[in-house]
Amino acid sequence: MAKTHESTVVDSTATRQKPPPLYKVLLLNDDYTPMEFVVVVLQQFFSKSREQATQIMLKVHNEGIGLCGIYPHGIAETKVNQVTAFAREHQHPLQCIMEQE
């Protein structure tokens, strides 16, 4: 009986130590949002340098999607909401989404 209890403790400890799932925050290309606006978004909301932001913006422009960062669920969700609100405030249709990694 003691062995069962020990294995249960080990199992629950292993479960507790599993890291929470991470989420990719992605920008989607559209034909209307100015490239410079996308660079500003990446600098302001994702702390990217001008060079990093430009590289991600070009990836979004050329490939249709670009990775902004990988975060825990709550942070990813907040960033998606902030970017979406900022884009709408400036009347741009820029889409920001999150996907589980």
PDB file of N, CA and C in Angstrom:
ATOM      1  N   MET A   1       0.821  -1.194   0.000  1.00  0.00           N
ATOM      2  CA  MET A   1       0.000   0.000   0.000  1.00  0.00           C
ATOM      3  C   MET A   1       0.869   1.264   0.000  1.00  0.00           C
ATOM      4  N   ALA A   2       1.979   1.217   0.672  1.00  0.00           N
ATOM      5  CA  ALA A   2       2.866   2.380   0.711  1.00  0.00           C
ATOM      6  C   ALA A   2       3.407   2.690  -0.684  1.00  0.00           C
ATOM      7  N   LYS A   3       3.689   1.641  -1.485  1.00  0.00           N
ATOM      8  CA  LYS A   3       4.199   1.873  -2.837  1.00  0.00           C
ATOM      9  C   LYS A   3       3.177   2.622  -3.695  1.00  0.00           C
ATOM     10  N   THR A   4       1.923   2.254  -3.600  1.00  0.00           N
ATOM     11  CA  THR A   4       0.879   2.921  -4.366  1.00  0.00           C
ATOM     12  C   THR A   4       0.818   4.400  -3.989  1.00  0.00           C
ATOM     13  N   HIS A   5       0.886   4.655  -2.688  1.00  0.00           N
ATOM     14  CA  HIS A   5       0.844   6.040  -2.228  1.00  0.00           C
ATOM     15  C   HIS A   5       2.042   6.818  -2.769  1.00  0.00           C
ATOM     16  N   GLU A   6       3.223   6.219  -2.725  1.00  0.00           N
ATOM     17  CA  GLU A   6       4.430   6.890  -3.225  1.00  0.00           C
ATOM     18  C   GLU A   6       4.305   7.190  -4.722  1.00  0.00           C
ATOM     19  N   SER A   7       3.836   6.219  -5.508  1.00  0.00           N
ATOM     20  CA  SER A   7       3.730   6.457  -6.946  1.00  0.00           C
ATOM     21  C   SER A   7       2.678   7.531  -7.238  1.00  0.00           C
ATOM     22  N   THR A   8       1.629   7.572  -6.439  1.00  0.00           N
ATOM     23  CA  THR A   8       0.624   8.615  -6.614  1.00  0.00           C
ATOM     24  C   THR A   8       1.233   9.985  -6.355  1.00  0.00           C
ATOM     25  N   VAL A   9       2.035  10.096  -5.321  1.00  0.00           N
ATOM     26  CA  VAL A   9       2.690  11.361  -5.004  1.00  0.00           C
ATOM     27  C   VAL A   9       3.622  11.760  -6.144  1.00  0.00           C
ATOM     28  N   VAL A  10       4.392  10.804  -6.662  1.00  0.00           N
ATOM     29  CA  VAL A  10       5.306  11.095  -7.765  1.00  0.00           C
ATOM     30  C   VAL A  10       4.527  11.536  -8.997  1.00  0.00           C
ATOM     31  N   ASP A  11       3.424  10.834  -9.302  1.00  0.00           N
ATOM     32  CA  ASP A  11       2.614  11.187 -10.467  1.00  0.00           C
ATOM     33  C   ASP A  11       2.041  12.592 -10.349  1.00  0.00           C
ATOM     34  N   SER A  12       1.488  12.928  -9.177  1.00  0.00           N
ATOM     35  CA  SER A  12       0.899  14.255  -9.029  1.00  0.00           C
ATOM     36  C   SER A  12       1.984  15.334  -9.064  1.00  0.00           C
ATOM     37  N   THR A  13       3.172  15.036  -8.564  1.00  0.00           N
ATOM     38  CA  THR A  13       4.274  15.993  -8.632  1.00  0.00           C
ATOM     39  C   THR A  13       4.674  16.206 -10.087  1.00  0.00           C
ATOM     40  N   ALA A  14       4.743  15.143 -10.857  1.00  0.00           N
ATOM     41  CA  ALA A  14       5.101  15.261 -12.276  1.00  0.00           C
ATOM     42  C   ALA A  14       4.047  16.087 -13.014  1.00  0.00           C
ATOM     43  N   THR A  15       2.785  15.902 -12.686  1.00  0.00           N
ATOM     44  CA  THR A  15       1.715  16.650 -13.324  1.00  0.00           C
ATOM     45  C   THR A  15       1.820  18.133 -12.973  1.00  0.00           C
ATOM     46  N   ARG A  16       2.100  18.439 -11.723  1.00  0.00           N
ATOM     47  CA  ARG A  16       2.212  19.833 -11.299  1.00  0.00           C
ATOM     48  C   ARG A  16       3.377  20.545 -11.980  1.00  0.00           C
ATOM     49  N   GLN A  17       4.439  19.836 -12.298  1.00  0.00           N
ATOM     50  CA  GLN A  17       5.624  20.457 -12.864  1.00  0.00           C
ATOM     51  C   GLN A  17       5.533  20.668 -14.368  1.00  0.00           C
ATOM     52  N   LYS A  18       4.509  20.147 -15.005  1.00  0.00           N
ATOM     53  CA  LYS A  18       4.351  20.332 -16.445  1.00  0.00           C
ATOM     54  C   LYS A  18       4.112  21.816 -16.729  1.00  0.00           C
ATOM     55  N   PRO A  19       4.898  22.404 -17.626  1.00  0.00           N
ATOM     56  CA  PRO A  19       4.718  23.842 -17.894  1.00  0.00           C
ATOM     57  C   PRO A  19       3.403  24.104 -18.607  1.00  0.00           C
ATOM     58  N   PRO A  20       2.844  25.288 -18.401  1.00  0.00           N
ATOM     59  CA  PRO A  20       1.582  25.613 -19.081  1.00  0.00           C
ATOM     60  C   PRO A  20       1.813  25.713 -20.578  1.00  0.00           C
ATOM     61  N   PRO A  21       0.778  25.497 -21.373  1.00  0.00           N
ATOM     62  CA  PRO A  21       0.950  25.594 -22.827  1.00  0.00           C
ATOM     63  C   PRO A  21       1.287  27.022 -23.238  1.00  0.00           C
ATOM     64  N   LEU A  22       2.056  27.145 -24.294  1.00  0.00           N
ATOM     65  CA  LEU A  22       2.426  28.453 -24.818  1.00  0.00           C
ATOM     66  C   LEU A  22       1.667  28.703 -26.112  1.00  0.00           C
ATOM     67  N   TYR A  23       1.511  29.975 -26.427  1.00  0.00           N
ATOM     68  CA  TYR A  23       0.744  30.374 -27.605  1.00  0.00           C
ATOM     69  C   TYR A  23       1.564  31.306 -28.482  1.00  0.00           C
ATOM     70  N   LYS A  24       1.483  31.053 -29.785  1.00  0.00           N
ATOM     71  CA  LYS A  24       2.134  31.927 -30.756  1.00  0.00           C
ATOM     72  C   LYS A  24       1.186  33.079 -31.056  1.00  0.00           C
ATOM     73  N   VAL A  25       1.717  34.294 -31.050  1.00  0.00           N
ATOM     74  CA  VAL A  25       0.939  35.459 -31.461  1.00  0.00           C
ATOM     75  C   VAL A  25       1.390  35.792 -32.879  1.00  0.00           C
ATOM     76  N   LEU A  26       0.423  35.850 -33.798  1.00  0.00           N
ATOM     77  CA  LEU A  26       0.708  35.990 -35.225  1.00  0.00           C
ATOM     78  C   LEU A  26      -0.021  37.188 -35.815  1.00  0.00           C
ATOM     79  N   LEU A  27       0.620  37.842 -36.762  1.00  0.00           N
ATOM     80  CA  LEU A  27      -0.028  38.891 -37.547  1.00  0.00           C
ATOM     81  C   LEU A  27      -0.341  38.326 -38.922  1.00  0.00           C
ATOM     82  N   LEU A  28      -1.510  38.709 -39.452  1.00  0.00           N
ATOM     83  CA  LEU A  28      -1.931  38.241 -40.764  1.00  0.00           C
ATOM     84  C   LEU A  28      -1.877  39.391 -41.766  1.00  0.00           C
ATOM     85  N   ASN A  29      -1.475  39.084 -42.971  1.00  0.00           N
ATOM     86  CA  ASN A  29      -1.384  40.096 -44.022  1.00  0.00           C
ATOM     87  C   ASN A  29      -2.776  40.517 -44.498  1.00  0.00           C
ATOM     88  N   ASP A  30      -2.883  41.767 -44.889  1.00  0.00           N
ATOM     89  CA  ASP A  30      -4.069  42.260 -45.578  1.00  0.00           C
ATOM     90  C   ASP A  30      -3.591  43.286 -46.596  1.00  0.00           C
ATOM     91  N   ASP A  31      -4.470  43.701 -47.470  1.00  0.00           N
ATOM     92  CA  ASP A  31      -4.085  44.621 -48.549  1.00  0.00           C
ATOM     93  C   ASP A  31      -4.233  46.088 -48.176  1.00  0.00           C
ATOM     94  N   TYR A  32      -4.570  46.388 -46.929  1.00  0.00           N
ATOM     95  CA  TYR A  32      -4.907  47.760 -46.568  1.00  0.00           C
ATOM     96  C   TYR A  32      -4.036  48.370 -45.470  1.00  0.00           C
ATOM     97  N   THR A  33      -3.580  47.574 -44.521  1.00  0.00           N
ATOM     98  CA  THR A  33      -2.784  48.116 -43.420  1.00  0.00           C
ATOM     99  C   THR A  33      -1.402  48.509 -43.930  1.00  0.00           C
ATOM    100  N   PRO A  34      -0.993  49.758 -43.702  1.00  0.00           N
ATOM    101  CA  PRO A  34       0.337  50.197 -44.168  1.00  0.00           C
ATOM    102  C   PRO A  34       1.462  49.427 -43.472  1.00  0.00           C
ATOM    103  N   MET A  35       2.504  49.153 -44.229  1.00  0.00           N
ATOM    104  CA  MET A  35       3.656  48.420 -43.691  1.00  0.00           C
ATOM    105  C   MET A  35       4.254  49.147 -42.484  1.00  0.00           C
ATOM    106  N   GLU A  36       4.317  50.454 -42.556  1.00  0.00           N
ATOM    107  CA  GLU A  36       4.897  51.236 -41.449  1.00  0.00           C
ATOM    108  C   GLU A  36       4.079  51.064 -40.170  1.00  0.00           C
ATOM    109  N   PHE A  37       2.755  50.950 -40.307  1.00  0.00           N
ATOM    110  CA  PHE A  37       1.897  50.736 -39.132  1.00  0.00           C
ATOM    111  C   PHE A  37       2.222  49.394 -38.478  1.00  0.00           C
ATOM    112  N   VAL A  38       2.443  48.376 -39.292  1.00  0.00           N
ATOM    113  CA  VAL A  38       2.792  47.044 -38.773  1.00  0.00           C
ATOM    114  C   VAL A  38       4.119  47.110 -38.012  1.00  0.00           C
ATOM    115  N   VAL A  39       5.077  47.849 -38.536  1.00  0.00           N
ATOM    116  CA  VAL A  39       6.373  48.014 -37.858  1.00  0.00           C
ATOM    117  C   VAL A  39       6.158  48.679 -36.494  1.00  0.00           C
ATOM    118  N   VAL A  40       5.332  49.714 -36.455  1.00  0.00           N
ATOM    119  CA  VAL A  40       5.041  50.406 -35.186  1.00  0.00           C
ATOM    120  C   VAL A  40       4.396  49.447 -34.187  1.00  0.00           C
ATOM    121  N   VAL A  41       3.453  48.654 -34.644  1.00  0.00           N
ATOM    122  CA  VAL A  41       2.783  47.677 -33.774  1.00  0.00           C
ATOM    123  C   VAL A  41       3.813  46.710 -33.174  1.00  0.00           C
ATOM    124  N   LEU A  42       4.686  46.204 -34.007  1.00  0.00           N
ATOM    125  CA  LEU A  42       5.694  45.244 -33.533  1.00  0.00           C
ATOM    126  C   LEU A  42       6.656  45.882 -32.531  1.00  0.00           C
ATOM    127  N   GLN A  43       7.001  47.129 -32.741  1.00  0.00           N
ATOM    128  CA  GLN A  43       7.886  47.821 -31.807  1.00  0.00           C
ATOM    129  C   GLN A  43       7.152  48.122 -30.494  1.00  0.00           C
ATOM    130  N   GLN A  44       5.937  48.613 -30.602  1.00  0.00           N
ATOM    131  CA  GLN A  44       5.199  49.062 -29.425  1.00  0.00           C
ATOM    132  C   GLN A  44       4.682  47.917 -28.559  1.00  0.00           C
ATOM    133  N   PHE A  45       4.136  46.875 -29.169  1.00  0.00           N
ATOM    134  CA  PHE A  45       3.484  45.823 -28.397  1.00  0.00           C
ATOM    135  C   PHE A  45       4.349  44.583 -28.171  1.00  0.00           C
ATOM    136  N   PHE A  46       5.407  44.430 -28.980  1.00  0.00           N
ATOM    137  CA  PHE A  46       6.232  43.232 -28.863  1.00  0.00           C
ATOM    138  C   PHE A  46       7.703  43.550 -28.591  1.00  0.00           C
ATOM    139  N   SER A  47       7.991  44.826 -28.316  1.00  0.00           N
ATOM    140  CA  SER A  47       9.345  45.277 -27.952  1.00  0.00           C
ATOM    141  C   SER A  47      10.404  44.854 -28.971  1.00  0.00           C
ATOM    142  N   LYS A  48      10.047  44.900 -30.235  1.00  0.00           N
ATOM    143  CA  LYS A  48      11.003  44.556 -31.296  1.00  0.00           C
ATOM    144  C   LYS A  48      11.798  45.808 -31.676  1.00  0.00           C
ATOM    145  N   SER A  49      13.050  45.596 -32.058  1.00  0.00           N
ATOM    146  CA  SER A  49      13.839  46.706 -32.589  1.00  0.00           C
ATOM    147  C   SER A  49      13.271  47.062 -33.959  1.00  0.00           C
ATOM    148  N   ARG A  50      13.669  48.200 -34.473  1.00  0.00           N
ATOM    149  CA  ARG A  50      13.191  48.605 -35.807  1.00  0.00           C
ATOM    150  C   ARG A  50      13.555  47.537 -36.844  1.00  0.00           C
ATOM    151  N   GLU A  51      14.771  47.017 -36.760  1.00  0.00           N
ATOM    152  CA  GLU A  51      15.218  45.998 -37.717  1.00  0.00           C
ATOM    153  C   GLU A  51      14.412  44.707 -37.577  1.00  0.00           C
ATOM    154  N   GLN A  52      14.206  44.241 -36.340  1.00  0.00           N
ATOM    155  CA  GLN A  52      13.415  43.024 -36.120  1.00  0.00           C
ATOM    156  C   GLN A  52      11.981  43.221 -36.621  1.00  0.00           C
ATOM    157  N   ALA A  53      11.409  44.379 -36.299  1.00  0.00           N
ATOM    158  CA  ALA A  53      10.034  44.667 -36.703  1.00  0.00           C
ATOM    159  C   ALA A  53       9.904  44.696 -38.221  1.00  0.00           C
ATOM    160  N   THR A  54      10.893  45.278 -38.879  1.00  0.00           N
ATOM    161  CA  THR A  54      10.863  45.334 -40.346  1.00  0.00           C
ATOM    162  C   THR A  54      10.947  43.934 -40.938  1.00  0.00           C
ATOM    163  N   GLN A  55      11.792  43.075 -40.381  1.00  0.00           N
ATOM    164  CA  GLN A  55      11.912  41.700 -40.874  1.00  0.00           C
ATOM    165  C   GLN A  55      10.597  40.933 -40.711  1.00  0.00           C
ATOM    166  N   ILE A  56       9.950  41.078 -39.552  1.00  0.00           N
ATOM    167  CA  ILE A  56       8.672  40.387 -39.327  1.00  0.00           C
ATOM    168  C   ILE A  56       7.600  40.949 -40.263  1.00  0.00           C
ATOM    169  N   MET A  57       7.572  42.272 -40.418  1.00  0.00           N
ATOM    170  CA  MET A  57       6.598  42.899 -41.320  1.00  0.00           C
ATOM    171  C   MET A  57       6.767  42.365 -42.741  1.00  0.00           C
ATOM    172  N   LEU A  58       8.007  42.231 -43.196  1.00  0.00           N
ATOM    173  CA  LEU A  58       8.247  41.711 -44.550  1.00  0.00           C
ATOM    174  C   LEU A  58       7.795  40.253 -44.666  1.00  0.00           C
ATOM    175  N   LYS A  59       7.973  39.492 -43.607  1.00  0.00           N
ATOM    176  CA  LYS A  59       7.507  38.097 -43.605  1.00  0.00           C
ATOM    177  C   LYS A  59       5.978  38.068 -43.722  1.00  0.00           C
ATOM    178  N   VAL A  60       5.308  38.926 -42.959  1.00  0.00           N
ATOM    179  CA  VAL A  60       3.840  39.020 -43.035  1.00  0.00           C
ATOM    180  C   VAL A  60       3.430  39.409 -44.457  1.00  0.00           C
ATOM    181  N   HIS A  61       4.096  40.398 -45.005  1.00  0.00           N
ATOM    182  CA  HIS A  61       3.766  40.899 -46.345  1.00  0.00           C
ATOM    183  C   HIS A  61       3.989  39.836 -47.423  1.00  0.00           C
ATOM    184  N   ASN A  62       5.111  39.139 -47.360  1.00  0.00           N
ATOM    185  CA  ASN A  62       5.481  38.176 -48.410  1.00  0.00           C
ATOM    186  C   ASN A  62       4.869  36.792 -48.232  1.00  0.00           C
ATOM    187  N   GLU A  63       4.682  36.362 -46.981  1.00  0.00           N
ATOM    188  CA  GLU A  63       4.213  34.992 -46.728  1.00  0.00           C
ATOM    189  C   GLU A  63       2.793  34.928 -46.176  1.00  0.00           C
ATOM    190  N   GLY A  64       2.232  36.098 -45.834  1.00  0.00           N
ATOM    191  CA  GLY A  64       0.854  36.124 -45.372  1.00  0.00           C
ATOM    192  C   GLY A  64       0.676  36.023 -43.870  1.00  0.00           C
ATOM    193  N   ILE A  65       1.755  35.680 -43.148  1.00  0.00           N
ATOM    194  CA  ILE A  65       1.672  35.510 -41.700  1.00  0.00           C
ATOM    195  C   ILE A  65       3.061  35.687 -41.102  1.00  0.00           C
ATOM    196  N   GLY A  66       3.107  36.232 -39.892  1.00  0.00           N
ATOM    197  CA  GLY A  66       4.395  36.418 -39.233  1.00  0.00           C
ATOM    198  C   GLY A  66       4.271  36.245 -37.733  1.00  0.00           C
ATOM    199  N   LEU A  67       5.282  35.642 -37.135  1.00  0.00           N
ATOM    200  CA  LEU A  67       5.311  35.375 -35.697  1.00  0.00           C
ATOM    201  C   LEU A  67       5.824  36.591 -34.941  1.00  0.00           C
ATOM    202  N   CYS A  68       5.027  37.049 -33.984  1.00  0.00           N
ATOM    203  CA  CYS A  68       5.415  38.200 -33.153  1.00  0.00           C
ATOM    204  C   CYS A  68       6.104  37.749 -31.875  1.00  0.00           C
ATOM    205  N   GLY A  69       5.686  36.606 -31.336  1.00  0.00           N
ATOM    206  CA  GLY A  69       6.259  36.103 -30.096  1.00  0.00           C
ATOM    207  C   GLY A  69       5.483  34.898 -29.603  1.00  0.00           C
ATOM    208  N   ILE A  70       6.021  34.269 -28.555  1.00  0.00           N
ATOM    209  CA  ILE A  70       5.408  33.086 -27.954  1.00  0.00           C
ATOM    210  C   ILE A  70       5.258  33.370 -26.461  1.00  0.00           C
ATOM    211  N   TYR A  71       4.024  33.224 -25.959  1.00  0.00           N
ATOM    212  CA  TYR A  71       3.708  33.643 -24.603  1.00  0.00           C
ATOM    213  C   TYR A  71       2.742  32.663 -23.935  1.00  0.00           C
ATOM    214  N   PRO A  72       2.649  32.728 -22.583  1.00  0.00           N
ATOM    215  CA  PRO A  72       1.571  32.004 -21.894  1.00  0.00           C
ATOM    216  C   PRO A  72       0.219  32.562 -22.344  1.00  0.00           C
ATOM    217  N   HIS A  73      -0.836  31.799 -22.145  1.00  0.00           N
ATOM    218  CA  HIS A  73      -2.162  32.141 -22.663  1.00  0.00           C
ATOM    219  C   HIS A  73      -2.601  33.562 -22.328  1.00  0.00           C
ATOM    220  N   GLY A  74      -2.552  33.951 -21.073  1.00  0.00           N
ATOM    221  CA  GLY A  74      -3.046  35.262 -20.665  1.00  0.00           C
ATOM    222  C   GLY A  74      -2.311  36.412 -21.330  1.00  0.00           C
ATOM    223  N   ILE A  75      -1.013  36.302 -21.437  1.00  0.00           N
ATOM    224  CA  ILE A  75      -0.212  37.355 -22.072  1.00  0.00           C
ATOM    225  C   ILE A  75      -0.503  37.395 -23.570  1.00  0.00           C
ATOM    226  N   ALA A  76      -0.569  36.230 -24.199  1.00  0.00           N
ATOM    227  CA  ALA A  76      -0.864  36.169 -25.638  1.00  0.00           C
ATOM    228  C   ALA A  76      -2.226  36.794 -25.925  1.00  0.00           C
ATOM    229  N   GLU A  77      -3.208  36.448 -25.119  1.00  0.00           N
ATOM    230  CA  GLU A  77      -4.558  36.974 -25.313  1.00  0.00           C
ATOM    231  C   GLU A  77      -4.583  38.498 -25.154  1.00  0.00           C
ATOM    232  N   THR A  78      -3.875  39.001 -24.156  1.00  0.00           N
ATOM    233  CA  THR A  78      -3.804  40.449 -23.943  1.00  0.00           C
ATOM    234  C   THR A  78      -3.163  41.150 -25.129  1.00  0.00           C
ATOM    235  N   LYS A  79      -2.077  40.592 -25.645  1.00  0.00           N
ATOM    236  CA  LYS A  79      -1.398  41.207 -26.786  1.00  0.00           C
ATOM    237  C   LYS A  79      -2.296  41.218 -28.017  1.00  0.00           C
ATOM    238  N   VAL A  80      -2.995  40.127 -28.277  1.00  0.00           N
ATOM    239  CA  VAL A  80      -3.931  40.068 -29.411  1.00  0.00           C
ATOM    240  C   VAL A  80      -4.987  41.168 -29.265  1.00  0.00           C
ATOM    241  N   ASN A  81      -5.545  41.296 -28.066  1.00  0.00           N
ATOM    242  CA  ASN A  81      -6.581  42.311 -27.834  1.00  0.00           C
ATOM    243  C   ASN A  81      -6.026  43.725 -27.979  1.00  0.00           C
ATOM    244  N   GLN A  82      -4.820  43.970 -27.468  1.00  0.00           N
ATOM    245  CA  GLN A  82      -4.212  45.300 -27.561  1.00  0.00           C
ATOM    246  C   GLN A  82      -3.950  45.678 -29.017  1.00  0.00           C
ATOM    247  N   VAL A  83      -3.376  44.744 -29.780  1.00  0.00           N
ATOM    248  CA  VAL A  83      -3.065  45.026 -31.188  1.00  0.00           C
ATOM    249  C   VAL A  83      -4.343  45.261 -31.981  1.00  0.00           C
ATOM    250  N   THR A  84      -5.336  44.419 -31.762  1.00  0.00           N
ATOM    251  CA  THR A  84      -6.609  44.561 -32.485  1.00  0.00           C
ATOM    252  C   THR A  84      -7.268  45.909 -32.172  1.00  0.00           C
ATOM    253  N   ALA A  85      -7.294  46.279 -30.901  1.00  0.00           N
ATOM    254  CA  ALA A  85      -7.897  47.555 -30.513  1.00  0.00           C
ATOM    255  C   ALA A  85      -7.118  48.733 -31.111  1.00  0.00           C
ATOM    256  N   PHE A  86      -5.794  48.666 -31.073  1.00  0.00           N
ATOM    257  CA  PHE A  86      -4.943  49.726 -31.620  1.00  0.00           C
ATOM    258  C   PHE A  86      -5.167  49.872 -33.126  1.00  0.00           C
ATOM    259  N   ALA A  87      -5.251  48.740 -33.820  1.00  0.00           N
ATOM    260  CA  ALA A  87      -5.476  48.771 -35.273  1.00  0.00           C
ATOM    261  C   ALA A  87      -6.846  49.380 -35.592  1.00  0.00           C
ATOM    262  N   ARG A  88      -7.873  48.989 -34.852  1.00  0.00           N
ATOM    263  CA  ARG A  88      -9.212  49.524 -35.104  1.00  0.00           C
ATOM    264  C   ARG A  88      -9.257  51.023 -34.793  1.00  0.00           C
ATOM    265  N   GLU A  89      -8.576  51.406 -33.720  1.00  0.00           N
ATOM    266  CA  GLU A  89      -8.522  52.821 -33.337  1.00  0.00           C
ATOM    267  C   GLU A  89      -7.934  53.672 -34.471  1.00  0.00           C
ATOM    268  N   HIS A  90      -7.008  53.072 -35.221  1.00  0.00           N
ATOM    269  CA  HIS A  90      -6.381  53.771 -36.344  1.00  0.00           C
ATOM    270  C   HIS A  90      -7.015  53.391 -37.687  1.00  0.00           C
ATOM    271  N   GLN A  91      -8.166  52.727 -37.612  1.00  0.00           N
ATOM    272  CA  GLN A  91      -8.966  52.346 -38.776  1.00  0.00           C
ATOM    273  C   GLN A  91      -8.215  51.456 -39.770  1.00  0.00           C
ATOM    274  N   HIS A  92      -7.474  50.488 -39.221  1.00  0.00           N
ATOM    275  CA  HIS A  92      -6.790  49.495 -40.053  1.00  0.00           C
ATOM    276  C   HIS A  92      -7.389  48.119 -39.761  1.00  0.00           C
ATOM    277  N   PRO A  93      -7.498  47.273 -40.783  1.00  0.00           N
ATOM    278  CA  PRO A  93      -8.082  45.942 -40.591  1.00  0.00           C
ATOM    279  C   PRO A  93      -7.068  44.868 -40.151  1.00  0.00           C
ATOM    280  N   LEU A  94      -5.919  45.274 -39.647  1.00  0.00           N
ATOM    281  CA  LEU A  94      -4.869  44.331 -39.255  1.00  0.00           C
ATOM    282  C   LEU A  94      -5.439  43.277 -38.308  1.00  0.00           C
ATOM    283  N   GLN A  95      -5.126  42.014 -38.594  1.00  0.00           N
ATOM    284  CA  GLN A  95      -5.584  40.915 -37.757  1.00  0.00           C
ATOM    285  C   GLN A  95      -4.422  40.323 -36.994  1.00  0.00           C
ATOM    286  N   CYS A  96      -4.652  40.113 -35.713  1.00  0.00           N
ATOM    287  CA  CYS A  96      -3.676  39.490 -34.823  1.00  0.00           C
ATOM    288  C   CYS A  96      -4.375  38.305 -34.187  1.00  0.00           C
ATOM    289  N   ILE A  97      -3.744  37.139 -34.259  1.00  0.00           N
ATOM    290  CA  ILE A  97      -4.367  35.925 -33.726  1.00  0.00           C
ATOM    291  C   ILE A  97      -3.373  35.182 -32.829  1.00  0.00           C
ATOM    292  N   MET A  98      -3.891  34.206 -32.097  1.00  0.00           N
ATOM    293  CA  MET A  98      -3.011  33.347 -31.307  1.00  0.00           C
ATOM    294  C   MET A  98      -3.337  31.897 -31.595  1.00  0.00           C
ATOM    295  N   GLU A  99      -2.289  31.075 -31.556  1.00  0.00           N
ATOM    296  CA  GLU A  99      -2.435  29.623 -31.768  1.00  0.00           C
ATOM    297  C   GLU A  99      -1.611  28.909 -30.725  1.00  0.00           C
ATOM    298  N   GLN A 100      -2.166  27.817 -30.219  1.00  0.00           N
ATOM    299  CA  GLN A 100      -1.384  27.030 -29.262  1.00  0.00           C
ATOM    300  C   GLN A 100      -0.194  26.437 -29.982  1.00  0.00           C
ATOM    301  N   GLU A 101       0.964  26.492 -29.336  1.00  0.00           N
ATOM    302  CA  GLU A 101       2.189  26.009 -29.960  1.00  0.00           C
ATOM    303  C   GLU A 101       2.203  24.498 -30.050  1.00  0.00           C
TER     304      GLU A 101
END
